[in-house]
Amino acid sequence: MKAGPYAEIPRVDAYEKVRGRAIYGTDNNPAGLAHGAFATATIGKGRITAMDLSEAQAVEGVRLIVTHEETESLQPARFIMQHGFAFQSYSPVLTPHVAYRGQPVALVVADTLQAAIEAASHIRVSYEEEPFTPALDSEGADPVPQAEAATAWPIEDIAVGDAEAAYAAAAVKVDATYTMSTQHQNPMELIGTVAAWEGEHLTVYEGTQNAGACKFGLAEQLGIPAENITVISPYIGGGFGQKNTTQSQLVLAAFAARELGRPVKVVVPRRQIFHDSSFRPATRQRVRLSADSTGRFTAALYEIDAQTSMHDFFQSEHADTAARHYGYGAFRSFARLVPTDTPTPGYMRAPFEHATAFAIESTVDELAYELGMDPVQIRLLNDTKIDIVSGLPHSSRHISTCLRRGAEMFGWDRRTPEPRSMVAENGDLIGMGVAIGLYVGAGGPNRASIRATRNGAIEISLGVHEMGQGIRTAVANVVARHLNVAPESVTAILGDTRGVPQMLTAGSWGSASSIPAAEAACEALREALDALGTNAPEGASPAEILALADRDELSVNAATFAPGQNKEALGEIDTGHVAPTGPVYPDFVTYSYAAHFVEVRVEPTTRRIRVPRVVSMLDCGRVLSPRTARSQAISGVVWGIGGALREAGEVDERYGGILNADIAEYLVPVNADIGSIEVGFIDEPDPLVNRSGVKGLGEVVLVGVAPAITNAVYHATGIRARHLPVRIEDLI
Amino acid sequence: MQPISYARPASLASAIATLAEAGPGTRVLAGGTTLYDLMKLDVERPERIVDINGLEELAAIDTSGDELIFGALARMSDVSADARLTSAFPALSEALWKAASQQLRNMASLGGNLLQRTRCAYFRHGEPFACNKRTPGSGCAAIEGLNRGHALFGGSDACIATYPGDFAVALVAFDAQIDIAGPDGERSIPFAELHRQPGDDPSNDTTLLPGEIIVRIRVPADPVGRASTYHKIRDRESFAFAVVSAAAAIRLEAGVVTDARLALGGVATVPWRAREAEQSLISKALTPETARAAGELAFADAVTRQHNAFKVELGANVVRDALLIASGRA
Ligand SMILES: Cc1cc2nc3c(=O)[nH]c(=O)nc-3n(C[C@H](O)[C@H](O)[C@H](O)COP(=O)(O)OP(=O)(O)OC[C@H]3O[C@@H](n4cnc5c(N)ncnc54)[C@H](O)[C@@H]3O)c2cc1C
Ligand code: SF4
């Protein structure tokens, strides 16, 4: 077998996708399909006192209206962070309660989608209203110290050394507060379910990052055995953490389909997705950072207020990453959760790290200016080989190499340090900024089963989902190398509960958990082929060996888990739960890293900000599929530009909910916003974290882009942006 | 389900006759990019639709004469690409191609473009928001609400919704005329009289009478159009409505301004002509200072709200830059 960097191969499902042949969850239209649409709450909080369905029922084609009065047999969903399967513990339509504006209050099912939508608009609801607290900054939104929040996996504040004393005694210091609006994932593929019963058996087609949770969560809510449920999700049209658990519509679609004896499709419209699914919580972060006169960080004090819902504690892991940005002399964190009358926020791509990097990397930039130091130099100076929190070594930490190579690729040496010192010919102010990002190097258990046939086909089933990140291509590339076959001969069965148990694909652990299992399966297959005793020549393909042995096919299974885990972790994924581990393993600590270099141009009069150029250098361990990895990296930079300059949920406190709840008003970047994006990879396998040497990529790519932009804006204008997104008015 | 009747007349006369019979609850359909959008949002609930896409006489573009003539059905993309327009009236062309997206511009007609409705979220998104434009008498959620996008000019206690279109802003700067056909025959009005400020009746955006349709737009082929621009500042570089925009045109003789045109977008309830600011430039040289002073004058009477006050400073600079870009083409 070859070693070293992987060859670049085309995306294996590209043709399927561009020709529209890839069938996504709600593309399925089983015979007899009925369509569902939600009626939604118009109040900020309260109770339903009466519902008048008469006008809705009169709409031609309406077959069923599901309200809280019909759903008593259904169990409420359980929150994933309480060892459940759902993005929140609150289950709209299963209760007369209204927890936030825009939540579903009834599901109308009709012969056509049009009839369902029309009827839903005719449902009249009477409410008893209650006061509500819709946003982080609302009056009455009171922070709860996270250490006191009762959760299944408690997270303590971090204290390393006496940070308060070191900060007080320091020569140079910065004390700054950073805020961020909510952000909302807007994958092209909407959230939705097609539920079809055949006797006692339910088949669910759904774009999900977690077919296992759909299966086991649904079984729990419906009160049926999990083996009666199949979940099929071969492609996802973008998940970004929003599809990582079960959503409100799943159990209701399954329930309605059972009641009607017909398959039911429910696609949640864009506006409702803004109101009844997870999102990136608003945050308020304060950083106090001090250094000695040489620029060595003596202390960091990190405080965060992070939005959560009234019904769940969505835990903040912001401080864990903050503590790993640098080798601070001392570190202290204080995390508080702020309950609001909203859905439970969730794991939007780089859920904590994006916000944390904005605060930490902006403060570092401010401190560099205080010290008169180069922003790259101060970062190199404060790099560390040891994790200050655990005292363990980092398994691989190439952030200094990322900074050096990135700086060279970008041409950082052309930067003059003074703010407003670089001006383009047309008068635009030029700014250059740098920031680093990191993301936990998680791992987890996975099962694999692989089948080789005499005609040359290799079929592999893994517990991972293809959501556009390119895992199917990575699997093909890895299997092709390990079995000495062409990537085209490899078929990967993913996101399908008919194969091996499906674990949540998120947290950038998709490759790190499934690829080691794929390698183990290849190895087991090799051993099984050898055991056939054919004396095949070295390097023979499985098909050649099978031919020599006169066998049609051969199948084997394998299972792997991360360092420090044992078979119990497999038990978790076998029952639809998550079992990730890391970044702190028994003997080492693992993170992925990014260094981003950004050039901005700011129009001196109108203050329009443009981002003509970004260079990102990434350390994600071994790169399994160069082409799809590059796509991931570019997409992360685009996300960062959106996060820094465009995206914000707007809340009118009198009404609750989100006012700009569509993609005409909630702005994500368009092509015209994006200039040149160059990415590079260190491509050094991590020696310890798993047999494949692979760390995560999909999230770290975004971490640090936003502060690199705001640092560049400061360099261009002399104005420090401490709120995201940065809008024109912030620079006027 | 609400039934909708649909008619596709083949001539202007039969369209007018169909509309005359139809009465209220009838909507004209051109590209449908506004109408269908608002129907999906439940803001428009027409009972009858009269599709005018069969009226070929409304689709013509003629920019060869003393007047530029645009049929109401001419598509935004076709008009923006017209060669005479791009050279003789860049502001008109730019106002079109900086609007919406290519897909929308391929569908959307000029008539429909002029009649697009406000982007005020409280208007578009129905219950539970109070909105006098959508539900007369219910109040205005924007005045005390999130009003970053709302008007600094032409508002009332009943409504401060911004007129969102771009092309109309450029048209108002060039003294365009609108030809209208209705049950009582054809009439022609200055373009500036098409849109009405909300006053105490925000529900009605225009002065069109029931059963009337826009037939064509005429723009005097004034040489002032040559040195012109439509400068649009938005929250992203494409596919976004104006935060502030300015249509500007300049005529210079012997180094001084002899004619100036200035209209503002994204900041007023109707396409907003800034005549005083235009006048202030006459007989002066156009410099960054005089241009900026004209911008300040254009925003002198702005009535700001909690979230849109920054547009006074931004607007003055947008006007400044627009005037300088325009004069650079003189
Ligand atoms: C996502 C999005 C972004 C957009 N961005 C921009 C932008 O940046 N700038 C901008 O200027 N516009 C923008 N638009 C608006 C777009 O330009 C308009 O929707 C379009 O021009 C309307 O033209 P239409 O032919 O599709 O009108 P239709 O939807 O067919 O009609 C609109 C209205 O005009 C009436 N009508 C149409 N033609 C006539 C006529 N001849 N006589 C009488 N009444 C008539 C209809 O009854 C209807 O009430 C955007 C639209 C969308 C959806
Ligand atoms: S500004 Fe006008 S359109 Fe907007 S809410 Fe007020 S009345 Fe309605």
PDB file of N, CA, C and O in Angstrom, chain B residues 178-214:
ATOM      1  N   ILE B 178     -45.282  59.052 -17.908  1.00  0.00           N
ATOM      2  CA  ILE B 178     -45.897  57.730 -17.901  1.00  0.00           C
ATOM      3  C   ILE B 178     -47.200  57.793 -18.687  1.00  0.00           C
ATOM      4  O   ILE B 178     -48.023  58.671 -18.438  1.00  0.00           O
ATOM      5  N   ASP B 179     -47.359  56.874 -19.634  1.00  0.00           N
ATOM      6  CA  ASP B 179     -48.628  56.781 -20.368  1.00  0.00           C
ATOM      7  C   ASP B 179     -49.458  55.667 -19.754  1.00  0.00           C
ATOM      8  O   ASP B 179     -48.966  54.546 -19.555  1.00  0.00           O
ATOM      9  N   ILE B 180     -50.697  56.008 -19.509  1.00  0.00           N
ATOM     10  CA  ILE B 180     -51.580  55.090 -18.792  1.00  0.00           C
ATOM     11  C   ILE B 180     -52.843  54.889 -19.621  1.00  0.00           C
ATOM     12  O   ILE B 180     -53.365  55.851 -20.199  1.00  0.00           O
ATOM     13  N   ALA B 181     -53.306  53.646 -19.690  1.00  0.00           N
ATOM     14  CA  ALA B 181     -54.576  53.392 -20.370  1.00  0.00           C
ATOM     15  C   ALA B 181     -55.579  52.873 -19.361  1.00  0.00           C
ATOM     16  O   ALA B 181     -55.226  52.129 -18.444  1.00  0.00           O
ATOM     17  N   GLY B 182     -56.839  53.319 -19.526  1.00  0.00           N
ATOM     18  CA  GLY B 182     -57.873  52.887 -18.594  1.00  0.00           C
ATOM     19  C   GLY B 182     -59.229  52.921 -19.256  1.00  0.00           C
ATOM     20  O   GLY B 182     -59.341  53.182 -20.461  1.00  0.00           O
ATOM     21  N   PRO B 183     -60.250  52.670 -18.477  1.00  0.00           N
ATOM     22  CA  PRO B 183     -61.603  52.637 -19.034  1.00  0.00           C
ATOM     23  C   PRO B 183     -61.970  53.952 -19.739  1.00  0.00           C
ATOM     24  O   PRO B 183     -62.760  53.940 -20.685  1.00  0.00           O
ATOM     25  N   ASP B 184     -61.396  55.069 -19.307  1.00  0.00           N
ATOM     26  CA  ASP B 184     -61.718  56.354 -19.930  1.00  0.00           C
ATOM     27  C   ASP B 184     -60.684  56.772 -20.966  1.00  0.00           C
ATOM     28  O   ASP B 184     -60.523  57.957 -21.246  1.00  0.00           O
ATOM     29  N   GLY B 185     -59.934  55.834 -21.497  1.00  0.00           N
ATOM     30  CA  GLY B 185     -58.962  56.166 -22.531  1.00  0.00           C
ATOM     31  C   GLY B 185     -57.562  56.317 -21.972  1.00  0.00           C
ATOM     32  O   GLY B 185     -57.281  55.878 -20.862  1.00  0.00           O
ATOM     33  N   GLU B 186     -56.684  56.949 -22.769  1.00  0.00           N
ATOM     34  CA  GLU B 186     -55.287  57.091 -22.345  1.00  0.00           C
ATOM     35  C   GLU B 186     -55.074  58.432 -21.664  1.00  0.00           C
ATOM     36  O   GLU B 186     -55.716  59.411 -21.989  1.00  0.00           O
ATOM     37  N   ARG B 187     -54.162  58.462 -20.736  1.00  0.00           N
ATOM     38  CA  ARG B 187     -53.715  59.726 -20.161  1.00  0.00           C
ATOM     39  C   ARG B 187     -52.224  59.634 -19.922  1.00  0.00           C
ATOM     40  O   ARG B 187     -51.638  58.538 -19.916  1.00  0.00           O
ATOM     41  N   SER B 188     -51.634  60.778 -19.693  1.00  0.00           N
ATOM     42  CA  SER B 188     -50.191  60.829 -19.539  1.00  0.00           C
ATOM     43  C   SER B 188     -49.877  61.712 -18.333  1.00  0.00           C
ATOM     44  O   SER B 188     -50.448  62.806 -18.204  1.00  0.00           O
ATOM     45  N   ILE B 189     -49.028  61.235 -17.448  1.00  0.00           N
ATOM     46  CA  ILE B 189     -48.678  62.054 -16.276  1.00  0.00           C
ATOM     47  C   ILE B 189     -47.169  62.074 -16.100  1.00  0.00           C
ATOM     48  O   ILE B 189     -46.468  61.166 -16.546  1.00  0.00           O
ATOM     49  N   PRO B 190     -46.672  63.141 -15.453  1.00  0.00           N
ATOM     50  CA  PRO B 190     -45.254  63.124 -15.116  1.00  0.00           C
ATOM     51  C   PRO B 190     -44.982  61.931 -14.201  1.00  0.00           C
ATOM     52  O   PRO B 190     -45.797  61.626 -13.319  1.00  0.00           O
ATOM     53  N   PHE B 191     -43.867  61.279 -14.416  1.00  0.00           N
ATOM     54  CA  PHE B 191     -43.544  60.107 -13.609  1.00  0.00           C
ATOM     55  C   PHE B 191     -43.577  60.436 -12.117  1.00  0.00           C
ATOM     56  O   PHE B 191     -43.992  59.620 -11.288  1.00  0.00           O
ATOM     57  N   ALA B 192     -43.143  61.649 -11.771  1.00  0.00           N
ATOM     58  CA  ALA B 192     -43.093  62.035 -10.361  1.00  0.00           C
ATOM     59  C   ALA B 192     -44.463  62.007  -9.702  1.00  0.00           C
ATOM     60  O   ALA B 192     -44.567  62.030  -8.474  1.00  0.00           O
ATOM     61  N   GLU B 193     -45.521  61.966 -10.517  1.00  0.00           N
ATOM     62  CA  GLU B 193     -46.872  61.940  -9.934  1.00  0.00           C
ATOM     63  C   GLU B 193     -47.445  60.529  -9.835  1.00  0.00           C
ATOM     64  O   GLU B 193     -48.590  60.355  -9.419  1.00  0.00           O
ATOM     65  N   LEU B 194     -46.664  59.535 -10.231  1.00  0.00           N
ATOM     66  CA  LEU B 194     -47.190  58.166 -10.181  1.00  0.00           C
ATOM     67  C   LEU B 194     -47.297  57.631  -8.746  1.00  0.00           C
ATOM     68  O   LEU B 194     -48.299  57.048  -8.360  1.00  0.00           O
ATOM     69  N   HIS B 195     -46.252  57.840  -7.980  1.00  0.00           N
ATOM     70  CA  HIS B 195     -46.268  57.314  -6.612  1.00  0.00           C
ATOM     71  C   HIS B 195     -46.794  58.357  -5.648  1.00  0.00           C
ATOM     72  O   HIS B 195     -46.566  59.553  -5.834  1.00  0.00           O
ATOM     73  N   ARG B 196     -47.506  57.917  -4.646  1.00  0.00           N
ATOM     74  CA  ARG B 196     -48.006  58.871  -3.662  1.00  0.00           C
ATOM     75  C   ARG B 196     -47.446  58.571  -2.263  1.00  0.00           C
ATOM     76  O   ARG B 196     -47.203  57.421  -1.896  1.00  0.00           O
ATOM     77  N   GLN B 197     -47.230  59.658  -1.528  1.00  0.00           N
ATOM     78  CA  GLN B 197     -46.752  59.513  -0.159  1.00  0.00           C
ATOM     79  C   GLN B 197     -47.893  58.968   0.695  1.00  0.00           C
ATOM     80  O   GLN B 197     -49.058  59.156   0.368  1.00  0.00           O
ATOM     81  N   PRO B 198     -47.557  58.300   1.802  1.00  0.00           N
ATOM     82  CA  PRO B 198     -48.603  57.577   2.530  1.00  0.00           C
ATOM     83  C   PRO B 198     -49.674  58.474   3.145  1.00  0.00           C
ATOM     84  O   PRO B 198     -50.854  58.110   3.153  1.00  0.00           O
ATOM     85  N   GLY B 199     -49.276  59.649   3.656  1.00  0.00           N
ATOM     86  CA  GLY B 199     -50.256  60.508   4.327  1.00  0.00           C
ATOM     87  C   GLY B 199     -51.060  59.693   5.325  1.00  0.00           C
ATOM     88  O   GLY B 199     -50.496  58.875   6.059  1.00  0.00           O
ATOM     89  N   ASP B 200     -52.381  59.868   5.303  1.00  0.00           N
ATOM     90  CA  ASP B 200     -53.172  59.062   6.240  1.00  0.00           C
ATOM     91  C   ASP B 200     -53.800  57.850   5.564  1.00  0.00           C
ATOM     92  O   ASP B 200     -54.646  57.174   6.128  1.00  0.00           O
ATOM     93  N   ASP B 201     -53.372  57.571   4.318  1.00  0.00           N
ATOM     94  CA  ASP B 201     -53.864  56.363   3.638  1.00  0.00           C
ATOM     95  C   ASP B 201     -52.722  55.594   2.977  1.00  0.00           C
ATOM     96  O   ASP B 201     -52.529  55.644   1.770  1.00  0.00           O
ATOM     97  N   PRO B 202     -51.923  54.897   3.781  1.00  0.00           N
ATOM     98  CA  PRO B 202     -50.760  54.198   3.213  1.00  0.00           C
ATOM     99  C   PRO B 202     -51.132  53.016   2.330  1.00  0.00           C
ATOM    100  O   PRO B 202     -50.268  52.485   1.637  1.00  0.00           O
ATOM    101  N   SER B 203     -52.389  52.592   2.325  1.00  0.00           N
ATOM    102  CA  SER B 203     -52.733  51.362   1.601  1.00  0.00           C
ATOM    103  C   SER B 203     -52.573  51.540   0.095  1.00  0.00           C
ATOM    104  O   SER B 203     -52.422  50.570  -0.628  1.00  0.00           O
ATOM    105  N   ASN B 204     -52.639  52.767  -0.348  1.00  0.00           N
ATOM    106  CA  ASN B 204     -52.594  53.033  -1.777  1.00  0.00           C
ATOM    107  C   ASN B 204     -51.240  53.643  -2.156  1.00  0.00           C
ATOM    108  O   ASN B 204     -50.935  54.765  -1.778  1.00  0.00           O
ATOM    109  N   ASP B 205     -50.444  52.896  -2.926  1.00  0.00           N
ATOM    110  CA  ASP B 205     -49.076  53.352  -3.237  1.00  0.00           C
ATOM    111  C   ASP B 205     -49.025  54.356  -4.388  1.00  0.00           C
ATOM    112  O   ASP B 205     -48.037  55.077  -4.531  1.00  0.00           O
ATOM    113  N   THR B 206     -50.034  54.334  -5.256  1.00  0.00           N
ATOM    114  CA  THR B 206     -49.910  55.112  -6.488  1.00  0.00           C
ATOM    115  C   THR B 206     -51.185  55.894  -6.785  1.00  0.00           C
ATOM    116  O   THR B 206     -52.208  55.709  -6.121  1.00  0.00           O
ATOM    117  N   THR B 207     -51.095  56.707  -7.825  1.00  0.00           N
ATOM    118  CA  THR B 207     -52.266  57.487  -8.252  1.00  0.00           C
ATOM    119  C   THR B 207     -53.018  56.791  -9.384  1.00  0.00           C
ATOM    120  O   THR B 207     -53.919  57.388  -9.973  1.00  0.00           O
ATOM    121  N   LEU B 208     -52.639  55.558  -9.699  1.00  0.00           N
ATOM    122  CA  LEU B 208     -53.378  54.827 -10.736  1.00  0.00           C
ATOM    123  C   LEU B 208     -54.822  54.617 -10.271  1.00  0.00           C
ATOM    124  O   LEU B 208     -55.065  54.340  -9.096  1.00  0.00           O
ATOM    125  N   LEU B 209     -55.745  54.728 -11.214  1.00  0.00           N
ATOM    126  CA  LEU B 209     -57.154  54.530 -10.886  1.00  0.00           C
ATOM    127  C   LEU B 209     -57.528  53.086 -11.161  1.00  0.00           C
ATOM    128  O   LEU B 209     -56.843  52.389 -11.920  1.00  0.00           O
ATOM    129  N   PRO B 210     -58.613  52.615 -10.559  1.00  0.00           N
ATOM    130  CA  PRO B 210     -59.014  51.231 -10.793  1.00  0.00           C
ATOM    131  C   PRO B 210     -59.133  50.927 -12.283  1.00  0.00           C
ATOM    132  O   PRO B 210     -59.662  51.744 -13.047  1.00  0.00           O
ATOM    133  N   GLY B 211     -58.621  49.816 -12.687  1.00  0.00           N
ATOM    134  CA  GLY B 211     -58.734  49.405 -14.083  1.00  0.00           C
ATOM    135  C   GLY B 211     -57.681  49.995 -15.000  1.00  0.00           C
ATOM    136  O   GLY B 211     -57.665  49.709 -16.193  1.00  0.00           O
ATOM    137  N   GLU B 212     -56.779  50.806 -14.466  1.00  0.00           N
ATOM    138  CA  GLU B 212     -55.754  51.405 -15.332  1.00  0.00           C
ATOM    139  C   GLU B 212     -54.505  50.530 -15.398  1.00  0.00           C
ATOM    140  O   GLU B 212     -54.138  49.881 -14.416  1.00  0.00           O
ATOM    141  N   ILE B 213     -53.867  50.559 -16.540  1.00  0.00           N
ATOM    142  CA  ILE B 213     -52.557  49.911 -16.624  1.00  0.00           C
ATOM    143  C   ILE B 213     -51.538  50.865 -17.241  1.00  0.00           C
ATOM    144  O   ILE B 213     -51.875  51.764 -18.017  1.00  0.00           O
ATOM    145  N   ILE B 214     -50.327  50.655 -16.856  1.00  0.00           N
ATOM    146  CA  ILE B 214     -49.232  51.452 -17.417  1.00  0.00           C
ATOM    147  C   ILE B 214     -48.923  50.891 -18.798  1.00  0.00           C
ATOM    148  O   ILE B 214     -48.771  49.672 -18.958  1.00  0.00           O
TER     149      ILE B 214
END
